[in-house]
Each structure stands twice: as structure tokens, then as C-alpha cells.
PDB file of C-alpha atoms in Angstrom:
ATOM      1  CA  TYR A  27     225.613 218.257  70.848  1.00 80.00           C
ATOM      2  CA  ALA A  28     227.252 217.220  73.969  1.00 82.00           C
ATOM      3  CA  MET A  29     224.324 214.907  74.476  1.00 87.00           C
ATOM      4  CA  LEU A  30     224.249 213.244  71.167  1.00 87.00           C
ATOM      5  CA  LEU A  31     228.065 212.064  71.775  1.00 85.00           C
ATOM      6  CA  SER A  32     227.171 210.885  75.781  1.00 88.00           C
ATOM      7  CA  LEU A  33     224.124 209.000  73.538  1.00 90.00           C
ATOM      8  CA  ILE A  34     226.989 207.287  71.496  1.00 87.00           C
ATOM      9  CA  PHE A  35     229.995 207.336  73.685  1.00 86.00           C
ATOM     10  CA  LEU A  36     226.793 204.661  76.066  1.00 88.00           C
ATOM     11  CA  ILE A  37     225.815 202.363  73.157  1.00 88.00           C
ATOM     12  CA  VAL A  38     229.307 201.698  72.586  1.00 83.00           C
ATOM     13  CA  LEU A  39     230.495 201.086  75.741  1.00 83.00           C
ATOM     14  CA  VAL A  40     227.062 198.854  76.617  1.00 85.00           C
ATOM     15  CA  ALA A  41     227.855 197.327  72.733  1.00 82.00           C
ATOM     16  CA  ALA A  42     231.284 196.202  74.619  1.00 80.00           C
ATOM     17  CA  ILE A  43     230.329 195.039  77.426  1.00 82.00           C
ATOM     18  CA  VAL A  44     227.696 192.835  76.220  1.00 82.00           C
ATOM     19  CA  GLY A  45     230.323 191.290  73.697  1.00 76.00           C
ATOM     20  CA  PHE A  46     232.826 190.506  76.606  1.00 77.00           C
ATOM     21  CA  VAL A  47     229.804 188.995  78.855  1.00 80.00           C
ATOM     22  CA  PHE A  48     228.895 187.140  76.343  1.00 80.00           C
ATOM     23  CA  ARG A  49     231.669 185.883  74.259  1.00 77.00           C
ATOM     24  CA  HIS A  50     231.539 182.294  74.940  1.00 81.00           C
ATOM     25  CA  GLU A  51     227.906 182.132  73.667  1.00 86.00           C
ATOM     26  CA  ILE A  52     229.242 183.767  70.624  1.00 83.00           C
ATOM     27  CA  LYS A  53     231.177 181.023  70.300  1.00 85.00           C
ATOM     28  CA  THR A  54     229.405 178.236  71.085  1.00 87.00           C
ATOM     29  CA  ASN A  55     226.587 179.652  68.329  1.00 89.00           C
ATOM     30  CA  PHE A  56     229.418 179.933  65.729  1.00 88.00           C
ATOM     31  CA  GLU A  57     230.815 176.630  66.397  1.00 89.00           C
ATOM     32  CA  SER A  58     227.171 174.854  65.731  1.00 90.00           C
ATOM     33  CA  ASN A  59     226.823 177.390  62.601  1.00 89.00           C
ATOM     34  CA  LEU A  60     229.643 175.907  61.506  1.00 89.00           C
ATOM     35  CA  ASN A  61     228.722 172.275  62.381  1.00 89.00           C
ATOM     36  CA  LEU A  62     225.333 173.222  60.606  1.00 89.00           C
ATOM     37  CA  ALA A  63     227.260 174.311  57.947  1.00 87.00           C
ATOM     38  CA  LEU A  64     229.341 171.677  57.472  1.00 87.00           C
ATOM     39  CA  GLU A  65     225.899 168.886  57.261  1.00 86.00           C
ATOM     40  CA  ASP A  66     224.222 171.054  55.070  1.00 85.00           C
ATOM     41  CA  TYR A  67     227.764 171.681  52.352  1.00 86.00           C
ATOM     42  CA  ASN A  68     226.764 170.928  48.700  1.00 82.00           C
ATOM     43  CA  VAL A  69     228.257 171.465  45.533  1.00 58.00           C
ATOM     44  CA  THR A  70     225.848 173.974  44.542  1.00 61.00           C
ATOM     45  CA  ALA A  71     227.221 177.676  44.871  1.00 64.00           C
ATOM     46  CA  ASP A  72     225.207 178.557  48.226  1.00 77.00           C
ATOM     47  CA  ARG A  73     226.738 181.337  50.285  1.00 84.00           C
ATOM     48  CA  HIS A  74     227.372 178.898  53.628  1.00 83.00           C
ATOM     49  CA  SER A  75     228.678 176.723  51.537  1.00 86.00           C
ATOM     50  CA  GLU A  76     231.055 178.930  49.813  1.00 88.00           C
ATOM     51  CA  ALA A  77     231.815 180.777  53.327  1.00 88.00           C
ATOM     52  CA  VAL A  78     232.348 177.273  54.400  1.00 89.00           C
ATOM     53  CA  ASP A  79     234.751 176.730  51.249  1.00 89.00           C
ATOM     54  CA  THR A  80     236.754 180.297  51.814  1.00 90.00           C
ATOM     55  CA  ILE A  81     237.544 179.502  55.279  1.00 90.00           C
ATOM     56  CA  GLN A  82     239.421 176.428  54.716  1.00 91.00           C
ATOM     57  CA  ARG A  83     241.184 177.787  51.817  1.00 90.00           C
ATOM     58  CA  THR A  84     242.404 181.026  53.690  1.00 90.00           C
ATOM     59  CA  LEU A  85     243.015 179.317  57.483  1.00 90.00           C
ATOM     60  CA  HIS A  86     244.438 176.242  55.844  1.00 91.00           C
ATOM     61  CA  CYS A  87     241.750 173.759  57.848  1.00 91.00           C
ATOM     62  CA  CYS A  88     239.584 171.283  57.364  1.00 91.00           C
ATOM     63  CA  GLY A  89     235.877 170.555  59.422  1.00 90.00           C
ATOM     64  CA  VAL A  90     235.396 172.236  62.582  1.00 91.00           C
ATOM     65  CA  GLN A  91     237.258 170.308  65.110  1.00 92.00           C
ATOM     66  CA  ASN A  92     239.537 168.158  62.434  1.00 90.00           C
ATOM     67  CA  TYR A  93     239.116 166.619  58.753  1.00 89.00           C
ATOM     68  CA  SER A  94     237.062 164.382  60.256  1.00 89.00           C
ATOM     69  CA  ASP A  95     233.576 166.061  61.132  1.00 89.00           C
ATOM     70  CA  TRP A  96     233.606 165.385  57.762  1.00 90.00           C
ATOM     71  CA  GLU A  97     232.717 161.755  57.751  1.00 89.00           C
ATOM     72  CA  ARG A  98     229.106 162.422  59.274  1.00 88.00           C
ATOM     73  CA  THR A  99     227.849 165.044  56.135  1.00 88.00           C
ATOM     74  CA  GLU A 100     225.940 163.265  53.530  1.00 87.00           C
ATOM     75  CA  TYR A 101     228.500 165.234  50.996  1.00 87.00           C
ATOM     76  CA  PHE A 102     231.342 163.172  51.986  1.00 88.00           C
ATOM     77  CA  ARG A 103     228.853 159.835  51.514  1.00 87.00           C
ATOM     78  CA  GLN A 104     228.348 160.939  48.126  1.00 87.00           C
ATOM     79  CA  ARG A 105     231.702 163.095  47.476  1.00 86.00           C
ATOM     80  CA  GLY A 106     234.843 162.696  50.021  1.00 88.00           C
ATOM     81  CA  ILE A 107     236.170 165.786  51.772  1.00 89.00           C
ATOM     82  CA  PRO A 108     235.341 168.563  49.499  1.00 89.00           C
ATOM     83  CA  GLN A 109     238.696 170.167  47.477  1.00 89.00           C
ATOM     84  CA  SER A 110     238.860 173.468  49.627  1.00 89.00           C
ATOM     85  CA  CYS A 111     240.417 171.209  51.892  1.00 90.00           C
ATOM     86  CA  CYS A 112     243.374 169.923  49.924  1.00 90.00           C
ATOM     87  CA  LYS A 113     247.240 170.660  50.869  1.00 89.00           C
ATOM     88  CA  ASN A 114     247.823 171.243  46.953  1.00 87.00           C
ATOM     89  CA  GLN A 115     245.300 171.144  45.023  1.00 81.00           C
ATOM     90  CA  ASN A 116     246.650 169.179  42.224  1.00 82.00           C
ATOM     91  CA  ASP A 117     247.442 165.946  44.099  1.00 81.00           C
ATOM     92  CA  CYS A 118     243.792 165.780  45.536  1.00 83.00           C
ATOM     93  CA  SER A 119     242.005 162.903  43.450  1.00 84.00           C
ATOM     94  CA  GLU A 120     238.161 162.327  44.273  1.00 83.00           C
ATOM     95  CA  GLU A 121     239.352 158.860  45.293  1.00 85.00           C
ATOM     96  CA  ASP A 122     241.577 159.911  47.898  1.00 82.00           C
ATOM     97  CA  LEU A 123     239.437 162.235  49.202  1.00 85.00           C
ATOM     98  CA  LYS A 124     236.754 159.187  49.908  1.00 87.00           C
ATOM     99  CA  ASP A 125     238.813 157.437  52.084  1.00 85.00           C
ATOM    100  CA  PRO A 126     239.858 159.000  55.139  1.00 83.00           C
ATOM    101  CA  ASN A 127     242.828 157.520  55.406  1.00 85.00           C
ATOM    102  CA  LYS A 128     244.383 158.562  52.608  1.00 85.00           C
ATOM    103  CA  ALA A 129     242.763 161.732  52.277  1.00 84.00           C
ATOM    104  CA  LYS A 130     244.864 162.514  55.681  1.00 87.00           C
ATOM    105  CA  LEU A 131     247.868 163.128  54.325  1.00 87.00           C
ATOM    106  CA  LYS A 132     246.329 165.254  51.378  1.00 88.00           C
ATOM    107  CA  VAL A 133     244.080 167.443  53.292  1.00 90.00           C
ATOM    108  CA  PHE A 134     244.443 170.203  56.075  1.00 90.00           C
ATOM    109  CA  VAL A 135     244.062 168.414  59.654  1.00 88.00           C
ATOM    110  CA  ASP A 136     243.704 170.515  61.813  1.00 90.00           C
ATOM    111  CA  GLY A 137     239.575 172.063  62.578  1.00 90.00           C
ATOM    112  CA  CYS A 138     238.718 175.230  61.533  1.00 91.00           C
ATOM    113  CA  PHE A 139     237.285 176.341  64.813  1.00 91.00           C
ATOM    114  CA  PHE A 140     239.861 176.428  66.789  1.00 90.00           C
ATOM    115  CA  LEU A 141     241.543 178.871  63.697  1.00 89.00           C
ATOM    116  CA  VAL A 142     238.999 181.353  63.825  1.00 88.00           C
ATOM    117  CA  THR A 143     238.542 181.798  67.221  1.00 87.00           C
ATOM    118  CA  SER A 144     242.053 181.968  67.973  1.00 86.00           C
ATOM    119  CA  ALA A 145     242.295 184.831  64.584  1.00 83.00           C
ATOM    120  CA  MET A 146     239.765 186.525  66.385  1.00 82.00           C
ATOM    121  CA  GLU A 147     241.040 186.733  69.782  1.00 81.00           C
ATOM    122  CA  SER A 148     244.671 187.758  68.649  1.00 82.00           C
ATOM    123  CA  LYS A 149     242.838 191.041  66.320  1.00 82.00           C
ATOM    124  CA  MET A 150     240.921 191.962  69.993  1.00 78.00           C
ATOM    125  CA  SER A 151     243.523 193.724  71.155  1.00 77.00           C
ATOM    126  CA  VAL A 152     243.520 195.818  67.886  1.00 82.00           C
ATOM    127  CA  VAL A 153     239.543 196.278  68.094  1.00 79.00           C
ATOM    128  CA  ALA A 154     239.822 197.545  71.918  1.00 78.00           C
ATOM    129  CA  GLY A 155     242.605 199.478  71.510  1.00 81.00           C
ATOM    130  CA  ILE A 156     240.830 201.500  68.251  1.00 84.00           C
ATOM    131  CA  SER A 157     237.462 201.703  70.337  1.00 81.00           C
ATOM    132  CA  PHE A 158     239.374 203.228  73.226  1.00 82.00           C
ATOM    133  CA  GLY A 159     241.009 205.786  70.986  1.00 84.00           C
ATOM    134  CA  ILE A 160     237.316 206.805  69.752  1.00 85.00           C
ATOM    135  CA  ALA A 161     235.561 206.488  72.927  1.00 85.00           C
ATOM    136  CA  CYS A 162     238.932 209.071  74.442  1.00 86.00           C
ATOM    137  CA  PHE A 163     238.237 211.713  71.319  1.00 88.00           C
ATOM    138  CA  GLN A 164     234.292 210.853  72.299  1.00 88.00           C
ATOM    139  CA  LEU A 165     235.052 211.863  75.902  1.00 89.00           C
ATOM    140  CA  ILE A 166     237.502 214.695  74.811  1.00 91.00           C
ATOM    141  CA  GLY A 167     234.387 216.573  72.137  1.00 89.00           C
ATOM    142  CA  ILE A 168     231.962 215.477  75.154  1.00 89.00           C
ATOM    143  CA  ILE A 169     234.271 217.783  77.126  1.00 91.00           C
ATOM    144  CA  LEU A 170     234.532 220.857  74.586  1.00 90.00           C
ATOM    145  CA  SER A 171     230.918 220.916  73.647  1.00 88.00           C
ATOM    146  CA  CYS A 172     230.072 221.366  77.222  1.00 88.00           C
ATOM    147  CA  CYS A 173     232.840 224.435  77.972  1.00 89.00           C
ATOM    148  CA  LEU A 174     231.737 225.449  74.520  1.00 87.00           C
ATOM    149  CA  SER A 175     227.914 225.681  75.716  1.00 84.00           C
ATOM    150  CA  ARG A 176     229.425 226.975  78.576  1.00 85.00           C
ATOM    151  CA  TYR A 177     231.397 230.048  77.136  1.00 85.00           C
ATOM    152  CA  ILE A 178     228.240 230.962  74.960  1.00 81.00           C
ATOM    153  CA  THR A 179     225.976 230.888  77.971  1.00 77.00           C
ATOM    154  CA  ASN A 180     228.141 233.509  79.608  1.00 75.00           C
ATOM    155  CA  ASN A 181     228.819 235.719  77.241  1.00 70.00           C
ATOM    156  CA  GLN A 182     225.263 236.071  76.268  1.00 67.00           C
ATOM    157  CA  TYR A 183     223.967 237.676  79.979  1.00 60.00           C
ATOM    158  CA  GLU A 184     227.124 239.766  79.949  1.00 58.00           C
ATOM    159  CA  MET A 185     226.173 241.501  76.056  1.00 55.00           C
ATOM    160  CA  VAL A 186     222.522 242.479  77.972  1.00 51.00           C
TER     161      VAL A 186
END
């Protein structure tokens, strides 16, 4: 049992170290995937488009760096900026969303990349605290299982 707990503890420790070391690659990968999702955005209900809409509605943001990122997409040429960027859904017309100058007043101007990464970084202390607490319980379990094993081994020799 102590060996199993030690193995799990080492796996969690390695995962935490790898996550910390490669956090910049994770950010870069997220940014490139968000850019790809914008380029492939369409009105059909595919999961990437739904994810972009959910992020924009939830975090009150638009685009990757800012709302003008949409101007480089095929969707913008056809329909303008998506409705999920609108500050007020009832106040956004398709004509307003096709004109970047009018859209600037009606949509969220902040980009989603900075908001998502800052939200993740703000939650990292909570995740680190919970992980540290679990690791402490695992270490206590390892120590107690070793003590129990030693106690059982010592008692068997005394019985004989």
C-alpha cells in the first residue's frame, strides 16, 4: 500500500513540475488554438464555434487580442462580428457588426486570451493549495502504512 501511494505521489509531483515548467508552451498553444477557432468559426453548431461563443459571452470579451481579430476571418466578410461579442444582444444589428467602427461601440473590445489566462493564473493558487493538501495526506498515508507494516512484522515474530 505504501508503494502504491508513493507511486501516485510521484506521478502527481511530476505532473505538477511539468505543468509549471511548460506553462508558457501551454499559453502559446492555447493562443494558437483560439486563433484557429476564430478562423474556422461558422454559424453551424460545431463545438469549436460553441466554445468561442461561450468564452466570449462568459468573460465579456471578443477575439483573441481584441475585437479587430474578427476582421481577418471569413465569417466577418460574410456576417460581421458574431453576436456573442455584443454587450447588449438586443442592440446589435448585423449592419453594425459588419462595420468595425460602429461595432467598436456595441461589442466587447477586450480580447479573450488575456482574460482566460489571467483567470487561470488567478485560480492556480487555489489548485496549488488543494494539491499540496492532498500531497500531505498522501505522505501521512505512506508513513502510517510503513508503521503498520513494521508493527505487523514485529508482532509476527513475537508470536512464534
